[in-house]
mmCIF file with all atom_site columns, C-alpha atoms in Angstrom:
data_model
loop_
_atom_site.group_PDB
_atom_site.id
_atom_site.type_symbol
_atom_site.label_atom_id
_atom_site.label_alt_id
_atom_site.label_comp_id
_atom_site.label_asym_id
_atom_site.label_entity_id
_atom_site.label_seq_id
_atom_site.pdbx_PDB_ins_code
_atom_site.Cartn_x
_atom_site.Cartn_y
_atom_site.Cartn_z
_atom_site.occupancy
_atom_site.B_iso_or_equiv
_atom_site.pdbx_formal_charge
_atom_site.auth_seq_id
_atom_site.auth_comp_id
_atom_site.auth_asym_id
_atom_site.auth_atom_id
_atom_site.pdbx_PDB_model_num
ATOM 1   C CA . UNK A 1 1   ? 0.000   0.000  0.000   1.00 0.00 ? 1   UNK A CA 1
ATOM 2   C CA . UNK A 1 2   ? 2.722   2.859  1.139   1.00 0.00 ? 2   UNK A CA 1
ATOM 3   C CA . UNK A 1 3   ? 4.832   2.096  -2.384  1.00 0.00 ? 3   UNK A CA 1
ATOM 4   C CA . UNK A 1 4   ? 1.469   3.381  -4.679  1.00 0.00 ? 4   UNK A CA 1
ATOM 5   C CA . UNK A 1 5   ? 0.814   6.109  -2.797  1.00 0.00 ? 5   UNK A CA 1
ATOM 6   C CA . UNK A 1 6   ? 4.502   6.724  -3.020  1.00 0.00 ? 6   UNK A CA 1
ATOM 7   C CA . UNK A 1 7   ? 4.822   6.366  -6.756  1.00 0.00 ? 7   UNK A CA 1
ATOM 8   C CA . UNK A 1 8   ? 1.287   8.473  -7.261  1.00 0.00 ? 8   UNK A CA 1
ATOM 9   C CA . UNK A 1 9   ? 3.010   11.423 -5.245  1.00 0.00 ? 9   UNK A CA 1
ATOM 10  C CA . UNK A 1 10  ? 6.821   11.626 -6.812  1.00 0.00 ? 10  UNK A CA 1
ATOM 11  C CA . UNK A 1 11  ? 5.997   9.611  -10.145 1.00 0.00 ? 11  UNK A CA 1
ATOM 12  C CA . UNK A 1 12  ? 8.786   12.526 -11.674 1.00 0.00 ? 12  UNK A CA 1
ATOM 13  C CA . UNK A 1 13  ? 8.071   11.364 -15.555 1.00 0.00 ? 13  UNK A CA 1
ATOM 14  C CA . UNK A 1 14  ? 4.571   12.400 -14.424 1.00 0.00 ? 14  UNK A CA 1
ATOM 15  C CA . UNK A 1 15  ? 5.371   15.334 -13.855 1.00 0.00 ? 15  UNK A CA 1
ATOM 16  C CA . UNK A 1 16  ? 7.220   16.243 -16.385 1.00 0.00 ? 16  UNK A CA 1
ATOM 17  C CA . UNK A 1 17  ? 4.532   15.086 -18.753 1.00 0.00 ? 17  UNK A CA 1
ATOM 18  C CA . UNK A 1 18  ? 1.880   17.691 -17.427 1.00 0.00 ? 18  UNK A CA 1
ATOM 19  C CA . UNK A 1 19  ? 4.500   20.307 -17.486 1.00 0.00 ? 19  UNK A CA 1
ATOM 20  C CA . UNK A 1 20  ? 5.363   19.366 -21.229 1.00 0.00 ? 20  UNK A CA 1
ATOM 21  C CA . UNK A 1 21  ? 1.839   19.410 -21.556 1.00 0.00 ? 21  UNK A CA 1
ATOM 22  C CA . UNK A 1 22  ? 0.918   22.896 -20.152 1.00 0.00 ? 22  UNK A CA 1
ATOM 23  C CA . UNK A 1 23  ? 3.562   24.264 -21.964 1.00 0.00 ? 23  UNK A CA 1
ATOM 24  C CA . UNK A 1 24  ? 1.862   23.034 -24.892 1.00 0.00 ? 24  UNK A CA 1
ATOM 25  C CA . UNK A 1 25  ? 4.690   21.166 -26.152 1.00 0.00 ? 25  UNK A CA 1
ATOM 26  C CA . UNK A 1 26  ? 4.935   17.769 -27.753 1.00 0.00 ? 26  UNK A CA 1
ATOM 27  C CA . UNK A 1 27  ? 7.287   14.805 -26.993 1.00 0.00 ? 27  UNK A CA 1
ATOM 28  C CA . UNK A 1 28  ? 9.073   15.193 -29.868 1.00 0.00 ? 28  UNK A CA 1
ATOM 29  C CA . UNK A 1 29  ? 9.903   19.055 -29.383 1.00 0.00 ? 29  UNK A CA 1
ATOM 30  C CA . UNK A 1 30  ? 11.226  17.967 -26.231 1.00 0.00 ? 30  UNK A CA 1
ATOM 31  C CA . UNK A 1 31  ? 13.503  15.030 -27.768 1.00 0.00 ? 31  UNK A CA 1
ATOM 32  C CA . UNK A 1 32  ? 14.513  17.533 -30.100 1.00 0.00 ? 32  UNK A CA 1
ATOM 33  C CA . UNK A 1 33  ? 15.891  20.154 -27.908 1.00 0.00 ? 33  UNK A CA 1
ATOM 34  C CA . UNK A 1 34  ? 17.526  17.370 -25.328 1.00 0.00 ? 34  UNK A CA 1
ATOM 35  C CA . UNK A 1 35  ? 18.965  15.764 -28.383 1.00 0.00 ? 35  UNK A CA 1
ATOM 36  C CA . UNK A 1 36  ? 17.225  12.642 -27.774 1.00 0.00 ? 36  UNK A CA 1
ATOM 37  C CA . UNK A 1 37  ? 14.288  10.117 -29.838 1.00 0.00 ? 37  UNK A CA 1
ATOM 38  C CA . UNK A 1 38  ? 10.923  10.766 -28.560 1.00 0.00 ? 38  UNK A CA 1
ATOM 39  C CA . UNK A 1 39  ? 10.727  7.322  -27.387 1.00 0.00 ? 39  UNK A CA 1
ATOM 40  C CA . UNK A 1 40  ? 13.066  8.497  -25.090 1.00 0.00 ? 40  UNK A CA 1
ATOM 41  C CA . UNK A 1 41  ? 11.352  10.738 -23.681 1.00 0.00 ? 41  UNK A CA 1
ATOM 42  C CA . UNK A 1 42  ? 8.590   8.590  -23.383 1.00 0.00 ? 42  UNK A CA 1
ATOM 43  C CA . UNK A 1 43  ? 10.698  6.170  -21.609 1.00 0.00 ? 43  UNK A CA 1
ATOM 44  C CA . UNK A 1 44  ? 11.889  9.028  -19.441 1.00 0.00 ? 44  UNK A CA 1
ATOM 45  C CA . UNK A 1 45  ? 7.788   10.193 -18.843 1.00 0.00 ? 45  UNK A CA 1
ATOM 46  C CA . UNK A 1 46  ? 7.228   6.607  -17.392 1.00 0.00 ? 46  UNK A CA 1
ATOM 47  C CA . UNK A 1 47  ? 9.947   6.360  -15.166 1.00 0.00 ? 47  UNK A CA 1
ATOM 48  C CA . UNK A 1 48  ? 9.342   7.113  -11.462 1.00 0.00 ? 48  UNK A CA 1
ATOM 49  C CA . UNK A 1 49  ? 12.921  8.518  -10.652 1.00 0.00 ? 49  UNK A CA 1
ATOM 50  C CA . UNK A 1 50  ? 15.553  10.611 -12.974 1.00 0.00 ? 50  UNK A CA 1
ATOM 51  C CA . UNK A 1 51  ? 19.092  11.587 -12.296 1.00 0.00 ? 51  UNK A CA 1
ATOM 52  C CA . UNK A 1 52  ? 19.892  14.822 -11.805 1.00 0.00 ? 52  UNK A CA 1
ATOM 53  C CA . UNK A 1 53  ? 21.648  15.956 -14.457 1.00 0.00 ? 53  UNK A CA 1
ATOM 54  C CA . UNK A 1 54  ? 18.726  14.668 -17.040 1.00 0.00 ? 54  UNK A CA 1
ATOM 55  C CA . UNK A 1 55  ? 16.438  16.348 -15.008 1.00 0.00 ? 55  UNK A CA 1
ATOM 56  C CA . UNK A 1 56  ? 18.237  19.706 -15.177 1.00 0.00 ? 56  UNK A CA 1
ATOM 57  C CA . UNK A 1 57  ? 18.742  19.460 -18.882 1.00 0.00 ? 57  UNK A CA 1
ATOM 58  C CA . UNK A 1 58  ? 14.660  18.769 -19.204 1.00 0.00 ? 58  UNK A CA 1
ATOM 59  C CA . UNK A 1 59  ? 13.798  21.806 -16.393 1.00 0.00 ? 59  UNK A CA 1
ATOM 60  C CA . UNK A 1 60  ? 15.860  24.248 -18.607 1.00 0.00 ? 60  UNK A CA 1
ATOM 61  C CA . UNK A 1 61  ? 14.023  23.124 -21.953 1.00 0.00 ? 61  UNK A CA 1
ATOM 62  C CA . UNK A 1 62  ? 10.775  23.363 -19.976 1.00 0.00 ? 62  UNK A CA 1
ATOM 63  C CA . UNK A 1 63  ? 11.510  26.557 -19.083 1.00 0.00 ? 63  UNK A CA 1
ATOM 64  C CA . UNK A 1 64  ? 11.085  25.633 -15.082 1.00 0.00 ? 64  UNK A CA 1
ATOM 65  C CA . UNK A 1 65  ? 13.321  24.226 -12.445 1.00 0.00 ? 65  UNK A CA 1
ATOM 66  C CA . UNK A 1 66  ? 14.018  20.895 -11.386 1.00 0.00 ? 66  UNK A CA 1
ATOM 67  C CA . UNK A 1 67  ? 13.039  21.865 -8.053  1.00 0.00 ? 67  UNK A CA 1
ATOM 68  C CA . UNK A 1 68  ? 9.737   23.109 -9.827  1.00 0.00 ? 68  UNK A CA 1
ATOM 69  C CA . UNK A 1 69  ? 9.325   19.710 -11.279 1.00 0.00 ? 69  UNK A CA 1
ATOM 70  C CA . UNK A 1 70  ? 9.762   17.705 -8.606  1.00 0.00 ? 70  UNK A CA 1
ATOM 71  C CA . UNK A 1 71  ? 6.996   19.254 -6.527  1.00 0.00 ? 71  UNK A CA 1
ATOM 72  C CA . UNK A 1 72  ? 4.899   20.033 -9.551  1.00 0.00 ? 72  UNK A CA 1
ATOM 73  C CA . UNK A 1 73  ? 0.948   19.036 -8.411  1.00 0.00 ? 73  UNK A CA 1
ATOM 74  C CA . UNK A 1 74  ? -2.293  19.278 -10.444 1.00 0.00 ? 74  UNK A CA 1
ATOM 75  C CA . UNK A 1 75  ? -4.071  20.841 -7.053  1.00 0.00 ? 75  UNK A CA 1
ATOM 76  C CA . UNK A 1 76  ? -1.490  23.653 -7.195  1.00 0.00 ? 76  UNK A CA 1
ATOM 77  C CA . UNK A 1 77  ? -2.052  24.666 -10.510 1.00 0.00 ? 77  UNK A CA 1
ATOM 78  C CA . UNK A 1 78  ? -5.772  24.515 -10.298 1.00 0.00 ? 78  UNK A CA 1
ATOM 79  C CA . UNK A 1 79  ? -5.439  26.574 -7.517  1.00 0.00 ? 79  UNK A CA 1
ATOM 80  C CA . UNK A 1 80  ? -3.523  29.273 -9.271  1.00 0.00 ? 80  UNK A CA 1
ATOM 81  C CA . UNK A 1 81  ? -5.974  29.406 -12.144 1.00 0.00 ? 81  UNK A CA 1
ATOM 82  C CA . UNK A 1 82  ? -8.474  29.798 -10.164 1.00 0.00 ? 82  UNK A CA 1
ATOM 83  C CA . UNK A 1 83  ? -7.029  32.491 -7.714  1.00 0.00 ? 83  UNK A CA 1
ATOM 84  C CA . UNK A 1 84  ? -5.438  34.694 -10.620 1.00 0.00 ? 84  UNK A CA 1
ATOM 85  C CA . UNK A 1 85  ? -7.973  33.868 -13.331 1.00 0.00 ? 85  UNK A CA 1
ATOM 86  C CA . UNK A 1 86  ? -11.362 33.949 -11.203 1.00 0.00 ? 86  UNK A CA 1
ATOM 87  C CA . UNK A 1 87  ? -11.223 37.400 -9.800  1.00 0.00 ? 87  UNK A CA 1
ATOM 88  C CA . UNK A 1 88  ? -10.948 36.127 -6.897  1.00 0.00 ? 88  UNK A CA 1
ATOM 89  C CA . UNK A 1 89  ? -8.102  37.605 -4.270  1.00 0.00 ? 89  UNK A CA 1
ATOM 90  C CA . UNK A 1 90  ? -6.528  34.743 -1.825  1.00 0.00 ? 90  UNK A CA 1
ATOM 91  C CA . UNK A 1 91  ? -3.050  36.208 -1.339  1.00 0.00 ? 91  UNK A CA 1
ATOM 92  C CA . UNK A 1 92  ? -2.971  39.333 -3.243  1.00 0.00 ? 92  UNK A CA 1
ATOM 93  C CA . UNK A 1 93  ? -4.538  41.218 -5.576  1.00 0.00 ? 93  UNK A CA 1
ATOM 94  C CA . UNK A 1 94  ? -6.366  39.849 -8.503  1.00 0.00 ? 94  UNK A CA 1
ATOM 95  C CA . UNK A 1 95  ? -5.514  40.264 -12.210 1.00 0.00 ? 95  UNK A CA 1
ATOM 96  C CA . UNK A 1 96  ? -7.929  42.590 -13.441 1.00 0.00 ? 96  UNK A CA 1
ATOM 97  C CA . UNK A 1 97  ? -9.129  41.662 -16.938 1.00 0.00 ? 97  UNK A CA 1
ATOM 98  C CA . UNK A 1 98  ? -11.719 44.421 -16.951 1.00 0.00 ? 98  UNK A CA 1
ATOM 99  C CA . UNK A 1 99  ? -12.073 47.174 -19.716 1.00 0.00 ? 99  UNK A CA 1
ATOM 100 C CA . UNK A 1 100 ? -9.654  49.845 -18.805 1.00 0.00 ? 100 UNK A CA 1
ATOM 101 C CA . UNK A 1 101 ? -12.117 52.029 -21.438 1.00 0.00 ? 101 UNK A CA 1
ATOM 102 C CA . UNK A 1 102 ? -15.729 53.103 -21.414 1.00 0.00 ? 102 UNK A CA 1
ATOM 103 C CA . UNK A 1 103 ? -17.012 51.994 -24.628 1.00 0.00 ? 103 UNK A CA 1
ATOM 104 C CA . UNK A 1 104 ? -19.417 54.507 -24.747 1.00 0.00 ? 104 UNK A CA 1
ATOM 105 C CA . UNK A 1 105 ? -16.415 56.957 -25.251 1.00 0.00 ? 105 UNK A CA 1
ATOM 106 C CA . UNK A 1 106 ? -15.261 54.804 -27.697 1.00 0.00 ? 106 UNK A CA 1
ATOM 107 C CA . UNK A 1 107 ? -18.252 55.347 -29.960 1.00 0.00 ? 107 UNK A CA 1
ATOM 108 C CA . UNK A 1 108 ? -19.012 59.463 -29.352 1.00 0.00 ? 108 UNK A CA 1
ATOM 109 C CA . UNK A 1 109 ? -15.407 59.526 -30.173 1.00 0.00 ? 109 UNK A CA 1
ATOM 110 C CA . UNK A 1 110 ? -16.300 57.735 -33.658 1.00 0.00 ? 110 UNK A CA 1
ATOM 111 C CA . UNK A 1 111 ? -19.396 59.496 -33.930 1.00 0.00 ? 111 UNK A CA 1
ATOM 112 C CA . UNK A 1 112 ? -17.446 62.846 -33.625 1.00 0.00 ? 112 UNK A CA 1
ATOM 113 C CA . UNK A 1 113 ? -14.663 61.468 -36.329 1.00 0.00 ? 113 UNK A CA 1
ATOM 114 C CA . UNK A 1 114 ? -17.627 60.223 -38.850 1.00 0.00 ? 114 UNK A CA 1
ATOM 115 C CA . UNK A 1 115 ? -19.629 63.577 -38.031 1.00 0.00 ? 115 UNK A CA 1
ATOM 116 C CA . UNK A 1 116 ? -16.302 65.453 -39.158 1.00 0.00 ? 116 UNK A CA 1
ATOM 117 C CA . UNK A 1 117 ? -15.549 63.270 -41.792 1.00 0.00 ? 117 UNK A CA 1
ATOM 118 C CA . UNK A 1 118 ? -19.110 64.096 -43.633 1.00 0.00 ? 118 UNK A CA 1
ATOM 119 C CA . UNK A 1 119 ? -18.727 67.425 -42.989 1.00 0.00 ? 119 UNK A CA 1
ATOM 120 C CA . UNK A 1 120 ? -15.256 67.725 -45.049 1.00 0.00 ? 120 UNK A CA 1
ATOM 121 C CA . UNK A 1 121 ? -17.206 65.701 -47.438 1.00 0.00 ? 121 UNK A CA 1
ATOM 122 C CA . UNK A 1 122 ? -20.353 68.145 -47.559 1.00 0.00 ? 122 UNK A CA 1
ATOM 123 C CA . UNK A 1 123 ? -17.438 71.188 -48.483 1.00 0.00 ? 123 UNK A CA 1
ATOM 124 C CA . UNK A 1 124 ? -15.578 69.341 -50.989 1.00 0.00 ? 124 UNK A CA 1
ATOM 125 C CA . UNK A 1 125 ? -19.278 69.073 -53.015 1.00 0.00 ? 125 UNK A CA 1
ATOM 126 C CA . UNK A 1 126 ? -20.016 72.644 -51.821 1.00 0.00 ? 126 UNK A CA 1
ATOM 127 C CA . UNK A 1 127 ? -16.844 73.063 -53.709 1.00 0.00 ? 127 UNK A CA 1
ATOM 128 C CA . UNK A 1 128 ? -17.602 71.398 -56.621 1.00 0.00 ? 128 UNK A CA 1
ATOM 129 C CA . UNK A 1 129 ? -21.147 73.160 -57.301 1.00 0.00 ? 129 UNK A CA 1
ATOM 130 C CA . UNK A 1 130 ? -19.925 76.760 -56.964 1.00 0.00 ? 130 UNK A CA 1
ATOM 131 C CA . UNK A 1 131 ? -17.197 75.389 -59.630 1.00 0.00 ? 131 UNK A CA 1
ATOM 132 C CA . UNK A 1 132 ? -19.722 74.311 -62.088 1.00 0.00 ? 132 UNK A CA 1
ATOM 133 C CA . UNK A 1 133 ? -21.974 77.064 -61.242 1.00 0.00 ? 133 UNK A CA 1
ATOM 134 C CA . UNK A 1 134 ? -18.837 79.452 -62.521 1.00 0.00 ? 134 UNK A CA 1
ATOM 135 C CA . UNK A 1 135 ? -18.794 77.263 -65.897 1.00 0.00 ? 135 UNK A CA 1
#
């Protein structure tokens, strides 16, 4: 019984998996940049433990560190989402994603531009009928 709920908890391959995948990368992007096959880094997604070294070179192309992949958890990332991209405050302020605008500005101030616009256009045919009417 303790050796699954060991495995479940520091399962590293796991981890770097999700990462990978919230990154949005594929396996083969990965291989790529650690200059390995993608079965490879299958092989290296399944495994339960990873040296150091390996796991340094796959925390830099991840863009993370290897201390952030070894206590990477689903809960904690939920738990960001939803404190930063809820509106909701826990331990800080919130991101505002609100309009920084009124939009009802937005559109006199196009109003005023189209309102302008037709009146340049009403003096260039002003123009044009006191030229014919000279003809």
């Amino acid at each position: 019984m303790e050796t699954t709920g060991k495995t479940n908890a520091t399962n590293i391959g796991r981890k770097i998996s999700r990462i990978r995948e919230l990154r949005g990368m594929k396996q083969e992007t990965l291989a790529a940049e650690l200059g390995v096959s993608q079965q490879t880094v299958s092989k290296l997604e399944q495994s339960e433990e990873i040296e150091d070294s390996t796991l340094e070179k796959i925390a830099s192309v991840l863009g993370v560190s290897k201390e952030a992949i070894k206590n990477y958890s689903d809960e904690a990332v939920i738990n960001n989402i939803q404190n930063n991209y809820d509106n909701t405050v826990v331990n800080g302020p919130g991101v505002n994603y609100n309009c920084t605008f009124n939009p009802l500005d937005k559109l006199i101030d196009v109003m005023e531009e189209n309102k302008k616009l037709y009146e340049r256009l009403l003096a260039s045919e002003q123009e044009k009928v006191e030229i014919l009417k000279g003809k």
